[in-house]
Amino acid sequence: MKIFREPSKLQKWARSRSKAGAKIALVPTMGYLHEGHLSLIAEAKKRKADEIIVSVFVNPVQFGPNEDFAKYPRDEKADLAKCRAAGATAVFFPTSENMYLKDHSVYIDEELLSKGLCGARRPGHFRGVCTVVAKLFNLAHPDFAVFGMKDYQQAQVIKRMVRDLNFDLDIVVAPIVREKSGLAMSSRNTYLSDEERVRALALSRLLKSVEAGKSVKTEKARITKALEKEGLKVDYVEFVDGETLEDVKKTAKGVCVLLAVYNGKTRLIDNRVI
Ligand code: PAF
C-alpha cells in the first residue's frame, strides 16, 4: 500500500495509473476509521477498482470557529492498519499546510442544497467540504468516489457539484452502517459517555418509527418531544424530498427524515429515506 503526504506526488502517481488504464476509486475520509468507512472501501472493491485511494484529512476549512476541529479524533497508525487490511492500495495523509497554501483564495460554494439543514446551522461547512472534495478529485483522478449516506446532505451537495462543474467521475453513495444497537457509526461517537450512548439510540429508533402517509407537522412534533424526553437537545427534525432537499408536508416513499441533536456537547446526525 502506497502512502502519500505530498499532494503533487499523489497527483503524479494517480495520473500515471489513470493513463495506464487503471480504474481509480477515491474514498475521502477525515480518519479515525470505523466500520462505516471500511464499508466504503468494500464498495470500491466490489466495483472492481484497480486502485483504491483513501484520503485521511481533517479539513480545517469545513469546521466553524466553535466546532471540534482541534479535538477531532486522530489515529494515523490505526488508520493505516485498517486501510491496509481493508484492501486500500494507497492512502493520502496531507497536512493542512500543503493542502492550503498561505494565500489560498479559491473556494466552491453550492448555493441551493447546502443552504438548509446542517448548512444553515454550520455556516461555511459545505463550502469547506466542496472545496476539499474538489481538490481531492483533482489530485486522485478517480473514476468514482464513494461517500456515506450518513452525511445525506453532503452526498447530495457533492453530486450537485459534480453535475454542475462537470467533474468527470461517478459518485457512489453507500448505506449507513449501524452498530447492533442501531447507533449510526461515526468517528464522533468516541466523544460519548456510556449514558450518552444509550440516549443516542433514540435517533435510530425514532427514524425507524416513521411511516408513509402521515402529516409532517404531527410527526415533527412527536419526534421532537420524544428526543427531548430522552434528554437530547434538538437541533433539527426535518422531512425533505430525498433529491431536492425541499420541505415536504406528508411522509411518503422517497422522503428523507433527517435528525440533528446535541447529546451533551456532541452533535449527532442521522437520517432515513422512507
Ligand atoms: O464526510 C467526511 O468525512 C468529510 O466531510 C469529507 C467528505 C472527507 C470532506 O472532508
GROMACS .gro file of N, CA, C and O in nm, residues 214-225 237 239 249 251:
model
   64
  214LYS      N    1  -4.821   1.010   0.666
  214LYS     CA    2  -4.851   1.088   0.788
  214LYS      C    3  -4.825   1.237   0.764
  214LYS      O    4  -4.749   1.275   0.675
  215SER      N    5  -4.887   1.317   0.850
  215SER     CA    6  -4.863   1.461   0.841
  215SER      C    7  -4.724   1.492   0.900
  215SER      O    8  -4.691   1.447   1.010
  216VAL      N    9  -4.645   1.568   0.826
  216VAL     CA   10  -4.510   1.601   0.872
  216VAL      C   11  -4.516   1.684   1.000
  216VAL      O   12  -4.435   1.666   1.092
  217LYS      N   13  -4.615   1.774   1.007
  217LYS     CA   14  -4.627   1.859   1.126
  217LYS      C   15  -4.643   1.773   1.253
  217LYS      O   16  -4.574   1.793   1.353
  218THR      N   17  -4.730   1.674   1.243
  218THR     CA   18  -4.755   1.586   1.358
  218THR      C   19  -4.632   1.502   1.389
  218THR      O   20  -4.594   1.485   1.506
  219GLU      N   21  -4.569   1.448   1.284
  219GLU     CA   22  -4.451   1.363   1.304
  219GLU      C   23  -4.334   1.441   1.364
  219GLU      O   24  -4.263   1.392   1.451
  220LYS      N   25  -4.318   1.566   1.317
  220LYS     CA   26  -4.209   1.650   1.370
  220LYS      C   27  -4.228   1.673   1.519
  220LYS      O   28  -4.134   1.662   1.598
  221ALA      N   29  -4.355   1.702   1.556
  221ALA     CA   30  -4.384   1.731   1.697
  221ALA      C   31  -4.362   1.605   1.782
  221ALA      O   32  -4.301   1.610   1.889
  222ARG      N   33  -4.405   1.490   1.729
  222ARG     CA   34  -4.389   1.364   1.803
  222ARG      C   35  -4.240   1.333   1.824
  222ARG      O   36  -4.197   1.301   1.935
  223ILE      N   37  -4.163   1.345   1.717
  223ILE     CA   38  -4.020   1.308   1.727
  223ILE      C   39  -3.944   1.407   1.816
  223ILE      O   40  -3.862   1.368   1.899
  224THR      N   41  -3.975   1.536   1.799
  224THR     CA   42  -3.907   1.638   1.881
  224THR      C   43  -3.933   1.611   2.029
  224THR      O   44  -3.840   1.612   2.112
  225LYS      N   45  -4.058   1.584   2.062
  225LYS     CA   46  -4.096   1.559   2.201
  225LYS      C   47  -4.021   1.436   2.256
  225LYS      O   48  -3.966   1.438   2.366
  237VAL      N   49  -3.533   1.858   1.324
  237VAL     CA   50  -3.604   1.737   1.279
  237VAL      C   51  -3.667   1.782   1.147
  237VAL      O   52  -3.751   1.871   1.147
  239PHE      N   53  -3.813   1.689   0.736
  239PHE     CA   54  -3.863   1.593   0.637
  239PHE      C   55  -3.850   1.659   0.501
  239PHE      O   56  -3.914   1.762   0.476
  249LYS      N   57  -4.477   1.811   0.308
  249LYS     CA   58  -4.584   1.822   0.409
  249LYS      C   59  -4.633   1.686   0.456
  249LYS      O   60  -4.690   1.674   0.563
  251THR      N   61  -4.540   1.253   0.481
  251THR     CA   62  -4.438   1.149   0.469
  251THR      C   63  -4.479   1.057   0.353
  251THR      O   64  -4.597   1.029   0.336
   0.00000   0.00000   0.00000
